[in-house]
XYZ file of C-alpha atoms in Angstrom:
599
model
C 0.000 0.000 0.000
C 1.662 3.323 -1.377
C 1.530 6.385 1.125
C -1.627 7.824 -1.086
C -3.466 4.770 -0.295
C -2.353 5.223 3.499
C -2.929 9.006 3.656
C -6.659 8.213 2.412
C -7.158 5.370 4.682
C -5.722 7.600 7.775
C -7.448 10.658 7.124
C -10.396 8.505 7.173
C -9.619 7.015 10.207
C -9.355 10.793 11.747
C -12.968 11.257 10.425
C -14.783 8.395 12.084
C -12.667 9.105 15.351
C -14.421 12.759 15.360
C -17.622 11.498 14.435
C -17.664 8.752 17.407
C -15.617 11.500 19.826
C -17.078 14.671 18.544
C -15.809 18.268 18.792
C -13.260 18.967 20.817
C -12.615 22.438 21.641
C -16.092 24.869 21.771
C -15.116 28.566 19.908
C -17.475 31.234 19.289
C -18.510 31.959 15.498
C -16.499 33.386 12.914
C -16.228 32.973 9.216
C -16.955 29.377 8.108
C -13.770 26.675 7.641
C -12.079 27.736 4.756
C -11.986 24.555 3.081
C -16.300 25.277 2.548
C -14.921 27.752 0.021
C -12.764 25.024 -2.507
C -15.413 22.059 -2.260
C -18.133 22.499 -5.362
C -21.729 23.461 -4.514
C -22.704 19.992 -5.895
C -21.374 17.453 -3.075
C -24.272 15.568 -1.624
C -22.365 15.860 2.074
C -19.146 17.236 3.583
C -17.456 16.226 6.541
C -15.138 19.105 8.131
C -12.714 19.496 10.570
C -11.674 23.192 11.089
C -8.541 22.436 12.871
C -6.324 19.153 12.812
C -4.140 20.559 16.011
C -7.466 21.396 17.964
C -9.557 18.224 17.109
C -6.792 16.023 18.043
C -5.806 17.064 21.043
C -9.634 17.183 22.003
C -9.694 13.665 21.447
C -7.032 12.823 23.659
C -8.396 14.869 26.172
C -11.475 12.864 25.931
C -9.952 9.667 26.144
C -8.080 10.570 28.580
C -11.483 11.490 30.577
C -12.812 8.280 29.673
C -9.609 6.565 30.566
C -8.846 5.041 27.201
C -4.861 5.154 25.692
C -4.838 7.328 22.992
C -2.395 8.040 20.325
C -2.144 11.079 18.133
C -4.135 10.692 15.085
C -2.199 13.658 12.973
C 1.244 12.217 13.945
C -0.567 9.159 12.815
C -1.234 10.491 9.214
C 1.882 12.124 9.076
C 3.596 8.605 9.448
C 1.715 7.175 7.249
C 2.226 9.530 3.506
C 5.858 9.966 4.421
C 6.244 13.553 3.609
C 4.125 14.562 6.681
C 5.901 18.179 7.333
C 3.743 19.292 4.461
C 0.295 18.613 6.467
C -0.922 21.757 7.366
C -2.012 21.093 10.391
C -3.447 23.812 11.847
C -5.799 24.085 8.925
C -9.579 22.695 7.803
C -10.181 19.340 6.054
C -12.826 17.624 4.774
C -14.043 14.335 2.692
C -16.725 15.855 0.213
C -19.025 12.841 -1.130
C -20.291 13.410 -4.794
C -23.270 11.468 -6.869
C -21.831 8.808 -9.070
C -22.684 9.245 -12.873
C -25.709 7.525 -13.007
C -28.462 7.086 -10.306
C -27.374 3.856 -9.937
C -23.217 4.685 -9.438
C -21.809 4.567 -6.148
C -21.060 7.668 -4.607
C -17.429 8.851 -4.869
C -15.332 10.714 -1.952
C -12.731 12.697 -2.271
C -10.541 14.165 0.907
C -9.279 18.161 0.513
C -5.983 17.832 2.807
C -4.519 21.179 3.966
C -0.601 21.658 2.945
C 1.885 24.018 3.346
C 3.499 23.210 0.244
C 1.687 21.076 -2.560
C 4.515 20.370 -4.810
C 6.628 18.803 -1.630
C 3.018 16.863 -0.692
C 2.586 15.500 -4.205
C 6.012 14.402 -4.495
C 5.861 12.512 -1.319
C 2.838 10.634 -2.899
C 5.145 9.947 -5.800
C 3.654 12.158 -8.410
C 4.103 11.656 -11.806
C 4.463 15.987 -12.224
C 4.014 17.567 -8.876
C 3.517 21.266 -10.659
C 0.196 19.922 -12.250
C -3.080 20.993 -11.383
C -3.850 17.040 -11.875
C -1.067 14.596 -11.734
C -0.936 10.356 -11.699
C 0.216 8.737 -8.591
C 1.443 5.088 -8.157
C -0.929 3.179 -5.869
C 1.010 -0.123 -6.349
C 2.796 -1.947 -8.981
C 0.271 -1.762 -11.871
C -1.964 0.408 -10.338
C -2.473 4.309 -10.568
C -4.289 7.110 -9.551
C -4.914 10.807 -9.322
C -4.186 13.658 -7.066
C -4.886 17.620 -7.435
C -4.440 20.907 -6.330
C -6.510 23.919 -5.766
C -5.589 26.544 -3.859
C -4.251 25.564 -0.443
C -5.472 21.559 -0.464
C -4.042 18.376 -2.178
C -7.086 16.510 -3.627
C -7.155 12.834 -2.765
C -9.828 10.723 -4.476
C -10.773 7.351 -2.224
C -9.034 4.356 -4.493
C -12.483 2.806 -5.987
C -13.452 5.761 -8.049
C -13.598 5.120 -11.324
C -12.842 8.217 -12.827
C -10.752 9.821 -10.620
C -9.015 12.623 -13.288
C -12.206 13.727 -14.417
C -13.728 13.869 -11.109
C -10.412 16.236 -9.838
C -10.611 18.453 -13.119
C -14.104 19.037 -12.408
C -13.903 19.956 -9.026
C -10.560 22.124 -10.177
C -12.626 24.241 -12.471
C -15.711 24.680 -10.256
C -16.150 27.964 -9.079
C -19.462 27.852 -6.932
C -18.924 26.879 -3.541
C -20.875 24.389 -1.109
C -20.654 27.107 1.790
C -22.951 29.301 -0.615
C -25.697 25.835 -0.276
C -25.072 25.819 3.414
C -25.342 29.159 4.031
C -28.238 28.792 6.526
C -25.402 26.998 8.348
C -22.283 28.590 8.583
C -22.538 29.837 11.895
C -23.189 26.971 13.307
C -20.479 25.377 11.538
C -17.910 27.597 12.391
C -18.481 27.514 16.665
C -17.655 23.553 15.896
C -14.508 22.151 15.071
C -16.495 19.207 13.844
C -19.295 19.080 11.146
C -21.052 16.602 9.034
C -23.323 18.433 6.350
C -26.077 16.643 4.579
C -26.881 19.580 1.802
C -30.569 19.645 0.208
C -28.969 17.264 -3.039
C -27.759 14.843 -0.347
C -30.796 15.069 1.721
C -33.141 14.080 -1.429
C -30.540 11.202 -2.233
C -30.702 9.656 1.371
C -34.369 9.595 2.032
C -35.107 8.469 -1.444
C -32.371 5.421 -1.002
C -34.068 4.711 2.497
C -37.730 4.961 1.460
C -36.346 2.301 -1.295
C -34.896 0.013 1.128
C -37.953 0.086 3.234
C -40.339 -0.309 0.152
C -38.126 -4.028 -0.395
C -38.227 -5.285 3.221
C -41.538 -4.507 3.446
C -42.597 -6.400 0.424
C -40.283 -9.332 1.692
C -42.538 -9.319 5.206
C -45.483 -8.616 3.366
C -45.052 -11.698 0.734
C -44.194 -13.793 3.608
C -48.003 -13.629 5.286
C -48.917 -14.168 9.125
C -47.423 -12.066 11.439
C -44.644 -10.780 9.009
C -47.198 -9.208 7.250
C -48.726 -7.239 10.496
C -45.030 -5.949 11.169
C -44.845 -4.863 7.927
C -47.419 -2.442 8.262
C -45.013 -0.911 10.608
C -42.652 0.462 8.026
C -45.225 2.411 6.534
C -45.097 4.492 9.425
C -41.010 5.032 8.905
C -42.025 5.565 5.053
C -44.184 8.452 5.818
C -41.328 10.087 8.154
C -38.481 9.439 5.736
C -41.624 11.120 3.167
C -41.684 14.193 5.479
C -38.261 14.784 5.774
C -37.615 14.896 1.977
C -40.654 17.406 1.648
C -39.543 19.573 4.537
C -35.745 19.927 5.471
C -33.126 21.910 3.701
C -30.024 20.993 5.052
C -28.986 18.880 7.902
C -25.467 18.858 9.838
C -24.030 17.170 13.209
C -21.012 17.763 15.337
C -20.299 18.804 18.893
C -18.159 19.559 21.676
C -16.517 19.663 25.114
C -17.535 22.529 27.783
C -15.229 23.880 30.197
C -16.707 21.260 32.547
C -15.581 18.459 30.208
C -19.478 17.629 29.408
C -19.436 16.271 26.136
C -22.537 17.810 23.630
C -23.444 16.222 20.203
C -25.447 18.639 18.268
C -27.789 18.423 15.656
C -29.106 20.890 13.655
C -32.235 20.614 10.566
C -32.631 23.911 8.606
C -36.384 23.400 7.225
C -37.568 24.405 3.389
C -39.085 27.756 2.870
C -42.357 25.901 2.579
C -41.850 23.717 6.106
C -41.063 27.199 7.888
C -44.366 28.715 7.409
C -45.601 25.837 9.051
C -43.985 25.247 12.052
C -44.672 27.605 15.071
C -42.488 28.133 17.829
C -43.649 27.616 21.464
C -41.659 28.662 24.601
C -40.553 26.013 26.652
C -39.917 26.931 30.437
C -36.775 26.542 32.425
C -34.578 23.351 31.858
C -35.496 20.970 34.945
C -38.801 22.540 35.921
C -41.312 19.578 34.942
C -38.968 17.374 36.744
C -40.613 19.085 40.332
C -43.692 17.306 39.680
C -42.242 13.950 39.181
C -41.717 11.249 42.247
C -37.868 10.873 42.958
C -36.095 7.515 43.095
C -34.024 5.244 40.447
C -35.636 5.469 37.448
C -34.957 4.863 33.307
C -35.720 7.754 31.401
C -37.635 11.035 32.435
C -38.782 13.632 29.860
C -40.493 16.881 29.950
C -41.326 19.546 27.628
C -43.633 22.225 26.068
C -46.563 19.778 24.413
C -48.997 22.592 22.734
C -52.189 21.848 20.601
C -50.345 22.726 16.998
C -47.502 19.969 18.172
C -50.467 17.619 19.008
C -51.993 18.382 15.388
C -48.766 18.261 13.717
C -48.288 14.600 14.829
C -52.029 13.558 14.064
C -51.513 12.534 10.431
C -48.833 10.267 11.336
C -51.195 8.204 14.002
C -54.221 8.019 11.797
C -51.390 6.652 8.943
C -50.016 4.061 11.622
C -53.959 3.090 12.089
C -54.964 2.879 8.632
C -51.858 0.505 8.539
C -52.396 -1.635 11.172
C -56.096 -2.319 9.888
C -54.943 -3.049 6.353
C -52.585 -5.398 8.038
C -55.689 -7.358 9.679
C -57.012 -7.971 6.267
C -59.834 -4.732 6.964
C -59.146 -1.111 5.412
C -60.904 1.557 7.783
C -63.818 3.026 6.380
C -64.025 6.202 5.914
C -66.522 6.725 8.955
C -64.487 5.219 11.222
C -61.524 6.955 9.865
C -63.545 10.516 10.702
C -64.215 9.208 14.195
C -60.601 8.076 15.318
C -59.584 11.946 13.758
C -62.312 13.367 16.271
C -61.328 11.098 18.823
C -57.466 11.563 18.790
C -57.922 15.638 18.075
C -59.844 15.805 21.074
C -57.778 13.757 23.595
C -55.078 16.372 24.484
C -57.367 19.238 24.031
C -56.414 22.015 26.834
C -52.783 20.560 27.688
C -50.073 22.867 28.216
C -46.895 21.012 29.308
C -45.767 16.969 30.116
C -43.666 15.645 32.521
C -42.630 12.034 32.708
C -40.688 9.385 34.151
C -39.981 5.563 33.618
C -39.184 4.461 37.593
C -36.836 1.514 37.852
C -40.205 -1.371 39.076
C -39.474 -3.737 41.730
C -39.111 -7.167 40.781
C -42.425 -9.026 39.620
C -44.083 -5.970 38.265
C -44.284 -4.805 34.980
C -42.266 -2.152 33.532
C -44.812 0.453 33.546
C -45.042 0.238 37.516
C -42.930 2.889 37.829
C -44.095 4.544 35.086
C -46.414 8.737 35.887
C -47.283 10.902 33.439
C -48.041 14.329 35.011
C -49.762 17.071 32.349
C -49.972 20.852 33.080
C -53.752 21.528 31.390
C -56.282 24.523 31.026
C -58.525 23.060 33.313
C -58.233 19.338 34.703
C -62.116 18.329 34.653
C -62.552 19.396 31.310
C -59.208 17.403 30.411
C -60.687 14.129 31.773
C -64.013 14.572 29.993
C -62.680 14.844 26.819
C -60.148 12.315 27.564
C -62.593 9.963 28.257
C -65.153 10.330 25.470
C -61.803 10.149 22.934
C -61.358 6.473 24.340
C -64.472 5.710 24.330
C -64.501 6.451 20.563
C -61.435 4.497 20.406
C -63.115 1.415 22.109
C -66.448 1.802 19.699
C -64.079 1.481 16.483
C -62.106 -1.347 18.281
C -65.069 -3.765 18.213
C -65.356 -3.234 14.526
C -62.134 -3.958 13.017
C -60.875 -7.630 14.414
C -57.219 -6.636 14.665
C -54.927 -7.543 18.242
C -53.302 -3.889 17.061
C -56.252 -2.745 17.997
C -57.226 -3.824 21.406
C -60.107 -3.560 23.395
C -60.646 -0.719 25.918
C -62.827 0.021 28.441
C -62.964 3.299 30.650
C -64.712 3.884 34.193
C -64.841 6.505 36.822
C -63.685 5.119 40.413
C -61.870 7.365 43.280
C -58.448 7.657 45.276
C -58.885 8.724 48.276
C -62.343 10.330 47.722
C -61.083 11.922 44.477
C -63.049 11.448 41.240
C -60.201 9.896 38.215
C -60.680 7.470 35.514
C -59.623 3.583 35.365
C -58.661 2.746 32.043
C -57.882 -0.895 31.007
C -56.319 -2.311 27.898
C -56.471 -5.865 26.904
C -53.158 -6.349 25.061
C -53.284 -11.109 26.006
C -53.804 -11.069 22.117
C -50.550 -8.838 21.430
C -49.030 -11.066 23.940
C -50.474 -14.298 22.295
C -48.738 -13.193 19.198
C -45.351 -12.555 20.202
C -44.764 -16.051 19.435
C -43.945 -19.580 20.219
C -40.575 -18.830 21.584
C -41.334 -18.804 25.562
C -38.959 -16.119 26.075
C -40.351 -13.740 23.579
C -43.209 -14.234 25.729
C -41.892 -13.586 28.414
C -40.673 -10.399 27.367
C -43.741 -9.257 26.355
C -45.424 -10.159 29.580
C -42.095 -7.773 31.417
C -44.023 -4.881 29.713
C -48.024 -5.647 29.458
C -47.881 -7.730 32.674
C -48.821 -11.131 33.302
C -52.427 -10.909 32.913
C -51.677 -8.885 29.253
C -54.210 -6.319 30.817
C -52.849 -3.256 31.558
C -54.145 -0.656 33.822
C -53.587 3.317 33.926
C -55.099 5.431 36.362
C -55.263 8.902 35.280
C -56.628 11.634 37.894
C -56.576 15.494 38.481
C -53.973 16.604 40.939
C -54.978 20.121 41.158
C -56.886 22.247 39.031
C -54.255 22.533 36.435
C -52.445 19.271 36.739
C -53.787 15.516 35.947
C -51.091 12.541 36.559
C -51.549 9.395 35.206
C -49.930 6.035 36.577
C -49.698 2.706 35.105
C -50.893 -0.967 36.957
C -51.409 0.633 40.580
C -52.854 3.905 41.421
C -49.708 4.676 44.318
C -47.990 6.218 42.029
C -50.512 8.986 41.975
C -49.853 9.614 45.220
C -46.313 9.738 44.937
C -46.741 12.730 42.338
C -49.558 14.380 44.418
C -46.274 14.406 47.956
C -43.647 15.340 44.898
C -45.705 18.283 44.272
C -45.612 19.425 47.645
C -42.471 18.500 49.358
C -39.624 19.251 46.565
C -36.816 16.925 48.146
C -39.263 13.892 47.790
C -39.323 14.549 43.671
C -37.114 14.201 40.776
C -35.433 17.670 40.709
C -33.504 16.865 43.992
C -31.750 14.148 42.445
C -28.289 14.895 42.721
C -27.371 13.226 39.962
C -30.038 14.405 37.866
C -29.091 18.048 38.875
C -25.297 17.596 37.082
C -26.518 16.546 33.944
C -29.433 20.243 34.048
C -26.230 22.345 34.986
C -24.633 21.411 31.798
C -27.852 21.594 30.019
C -28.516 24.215 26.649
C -31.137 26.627 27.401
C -34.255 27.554 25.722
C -35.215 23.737 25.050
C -38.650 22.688 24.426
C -38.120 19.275 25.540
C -34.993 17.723 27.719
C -35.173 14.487 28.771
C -32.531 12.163 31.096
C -31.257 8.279 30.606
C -30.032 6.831 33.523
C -27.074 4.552 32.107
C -27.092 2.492 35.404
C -30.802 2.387 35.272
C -30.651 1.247 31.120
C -28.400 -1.119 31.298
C -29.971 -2.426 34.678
C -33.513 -2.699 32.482
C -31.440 -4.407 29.090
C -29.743 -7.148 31.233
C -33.063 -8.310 32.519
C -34.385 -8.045 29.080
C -31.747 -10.723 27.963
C -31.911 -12.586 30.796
C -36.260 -13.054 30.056
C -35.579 -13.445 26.510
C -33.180 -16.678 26.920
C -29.578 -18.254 28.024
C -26.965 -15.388 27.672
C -24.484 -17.603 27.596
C -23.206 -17.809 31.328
C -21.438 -14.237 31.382
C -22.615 -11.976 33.576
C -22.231 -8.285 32.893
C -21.255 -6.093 35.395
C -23.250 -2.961 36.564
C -22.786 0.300 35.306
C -21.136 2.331 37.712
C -23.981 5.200 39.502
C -23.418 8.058 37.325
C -25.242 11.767 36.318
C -27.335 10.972 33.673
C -27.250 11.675 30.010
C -29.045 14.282 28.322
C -30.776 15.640 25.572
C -32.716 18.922 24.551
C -34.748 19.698 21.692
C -35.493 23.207 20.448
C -37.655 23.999 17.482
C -37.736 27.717 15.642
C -39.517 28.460 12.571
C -36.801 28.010 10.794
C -34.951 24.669 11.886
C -34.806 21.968 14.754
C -31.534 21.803 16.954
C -30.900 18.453 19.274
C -28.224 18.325 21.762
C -26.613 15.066 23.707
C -25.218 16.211 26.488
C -22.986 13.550 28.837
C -21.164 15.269 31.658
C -17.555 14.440 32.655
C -18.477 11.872 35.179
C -20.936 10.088 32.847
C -17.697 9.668 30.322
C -15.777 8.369 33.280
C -18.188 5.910 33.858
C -17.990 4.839 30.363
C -14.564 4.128 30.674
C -14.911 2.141 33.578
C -18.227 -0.008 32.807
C -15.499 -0.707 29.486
C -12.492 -2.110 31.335
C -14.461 -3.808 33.690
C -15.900 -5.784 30.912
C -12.546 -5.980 29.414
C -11.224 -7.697 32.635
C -14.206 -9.702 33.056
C -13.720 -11.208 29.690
C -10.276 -11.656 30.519
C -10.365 -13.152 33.958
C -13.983 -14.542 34.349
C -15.156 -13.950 37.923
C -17.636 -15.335 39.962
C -21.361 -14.644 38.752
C -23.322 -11.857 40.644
C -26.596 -11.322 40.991
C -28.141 -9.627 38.378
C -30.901 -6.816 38.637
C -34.094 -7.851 38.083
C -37.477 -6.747 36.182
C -40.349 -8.339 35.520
């Protein structure tokens, strides 16, 4: 393998270490990376990195947090093509990916490598004329390739493109520039030192590819009858979505950094089409950690809360009633267009008059299903109107149920009953023929039974707290009145969490929505999945150490959608622990623990 070969297959290794590790080294805006400027305005994505120096010695800062050996990725490149003095490092790079010829070509990438000195760079690759714009290289005895220069960056085309002079002479003697397509985005491309850019081409390209894909398995599911053909309904669903995004969104990128606590964020951002914008309205969330007052404290899963307005409730409806339609056609029955009518009246009306949603997925003792420690706790107009419309929308639900002879579509009963003298609603679901289906394996069964319960019926309690507020809890009504003593002592709910207080200091503000995984609590709830589902083998995974947990935010504008991941410094250091202790335990088995537990 000739150094071109190896500076292509390093460089690449640089990339998908900043994509797994991103951003390394937060910096307010300025002007976008100046490599934006020399790849064409027709890539279909672009992967930057505006400085080699900073993102590597992020990364080793990060490992270093996580307790990982790291080496130096640049000095690692600069090994590898030989004439490594020439690597500008303390410039931008980037791997631009461009449409093959034909809709049916592979894609071909292409790295832009900052130098100090092309003609020094090219001759280290062993060019055949390092003055020319394009020259040959020698891959290997009997093979060849291409390398080029414009302006401050050596061109290197990945080995399997077929074309690779043309492709370089074409790029050469562009003169548009992809940072005019992303313009929407060059802010937030310039306060990362890591981006991935999907531009509107690339966007089209994806989705279309994906809705493809999904189009073939389903018709492999579907052909195969039974069951297969119910879960195929499913994909319609992800069809619909993948639909959406090519209709609405612009451009999409992703990078991230570290703060000055060592909190690692992975951003997102979607820049909508002028069309979506019009469409989407912006609604306030309130301060990061505030639903989490009304929630009952104690290890838990996950725990959400956000802004949940009527025009995000109406945005979403379209996509149930398609997931509906679906999962009747699947049965054999399409909905008629009656009962179509009613299930739109019925699911408009169920969150008429909510405001806000808090929520939290309580680790369950063992025996009990998972949605034991499950409360939903809504901030509404007015909490008796809330319940009467709440009811009469699953009571609709429960008419049209009876009609269409479909286990997706399971039969529901409602009834008023009291806690404590209070007036709420009992709600049961008969999910024994979901559970019936889940199939002959016993421990698929089992599984299923972990989340519906033994009995397959499930039971939600839903009742007004205040005027305002209406909590709902899953199998037993206690958990009502764990909300109800949340509400009124503060250090018996969620937001006193110490743990759960690191992660909201680190938080972005402004969020809609922010939610919290435990990682103890996850991996607590995925071992006792496996352990249901079958043998694992006779090793026993350790526990994840008790860490903050992770995070995540969600904030929408009229004009795009931003989502951060936010881990703190701890979190990472658990990482790298819960990783060399199952390095060690792989390495010297020990004896078998006991293993959490849910039913």
């Amino acid at each position: 393998m000739t150094s071109a070969f190896k500076m292509f297959a390093a460089s690449l290794i640089l990339a998908m270490a900043v994509l797994s590790l991103p951003n390394l080294s937060a910096r307010a805006a300025d002007a976008p990376p100046a490599v934006l400027k020399v790849v064409p305005d027709d890539v279909l994505a672009v992967i930057v990195i505006n400085r080699l120096d900073k993102a590597d010695a992020a990364i080793g800062k990060l490992m270093q947090t996580m307790r990982v050996p790291a080496t130096s990725v640049v000095d690692m490149i600069k090994r590898e093509i030989g004439g490594g003095e020439t690597l500008d490092d303390k410039g931008s790079w980037a791997v631009a990916v461009f449409a093959g010829d034909t809709p049916q070509s592979a894609p071909s990438a292409v790295m832009f490598v900052p130098t100090t000195d092309y003609k020094k760079f090219a001759s280290s690759l062993k060019a055949k004329d390092p003055t020319a714009d394009v020259t040959a290289i020698e891959l290997s005895v009997g093979r060849s390739s291409f390398v080029g220069h414009k302006e401050n960056f050596v061109l290197i085309p990945e080995p399997s493109v077929k074309e690779p002079e043309a492709l370089l002479k074409k790029i050469i003697a562009s003169s548009s520039s992809v940072d005019t397509v992303t313009a929407s985005l060059n802010d937030w491309t310039s306060s990362h030192e890591f981006a991935a850019i999907a531009t509107p081409a690339g966007v089209k390209k994806g989705t279309a590819a994906a809705r493809e894909s999904l189009k073939m398995v389903k018709g492999l599911m579907a052909g195969a009858g039974g069951d297969q053909a119910m879960a195929a309904s499913v994909f319609e669903m992800y069809d619909s979505m993948l639909a959406s995004v090519e209709k609405n969104v612009s451009v999409a990128a992703g990078g991230g950094h570290l703060d000055d606590t060592g909190a690692l964020h992975v951003d997102g951002r979607v820049v909508y089409t002028h069309e979506a914008s019009s469409s989407v309205s912006r609604e306030t969330g309130g301060k990061v950690g505030e639903g989490l007052a009304a929630l009952p404290g104690g290890p838990f899963i996950v725990a959400m809360e956000g802004a949940f307005p009527e025009s995000l409730m109406k945005s979403m409806l379209p996509m149930s009633l398609e997931m509906l339609k679906s999962a009747a056609k699947s049965g054999g029955k399409d909905l008629t267009p009656e009962q179509i009518k009613k299930l739109t009246d019925a699911a408009a009306g169920a969150w008429t008059g909510v405001r806000s949603m808090a929520m939290v997925m309580g680790q369950p003792k063992v025996g009990e299903s998972l949605y034991a420690g499950t409360v939903l706790v809504m901030k509404v107009d007015d909490s008796q109107k809330f319940l009467a419309n709440y009811q009469r929308s699953l009571e609709g639900f429960a008419e049209i149920s009876k009609t269409v002879d479909n286990p997706l579509f399971p039969s529901t009963t409602v009834e008023k009953t009291t806690i404590d003298g209070a007036a709420g609603l009992l709600i049961t679901v008969d999910l024994s023929a979901i559970v019936a289906k889940s199939g002959q394996n016993p421990g698929s069964q089992e599984v299923m039974k972990m989340f519906v319960g033994p009995s397959g019926k499930m039971k939600a309690y839903l009742w007004p707290t205040d005027a305002n507020t209406v909590a709902l809890a899953y199998i037993t009504p206690d958990n009502i009145k764990l909300a109800i003593d949340a509400a009124k002592n503060p250090t018996k709910s969620l937001a006193s969490d110490v743990d759960i207080s690191q992660t909201v200091s680190v938080m972005p503000r402004g969020a809609q929505w922010t939610g919290y995984i435990s990682p103890r609590g996850m991996f607590d709830f995925v071992i006792a999945i496996m352990a249901k589902a079958g043998p694992n083998g006779g090793m026993q995974p350790p526990r994840f150490p008790q860490t903050p947990p992770v995070g995540f935010a969600v904030e929408a504008t009229t004009s795009r959608l931003d989502l951060s991941i936010v881990v703190p410094s701890s979190t990472l250091k658990g990482f790298g622990e819960y990783v060399q202790s199952m390095t060690n335990r792989m390495l010297q088995p020990q004896p078998v623990q006991p293993q959490p537990q849910i039913q």
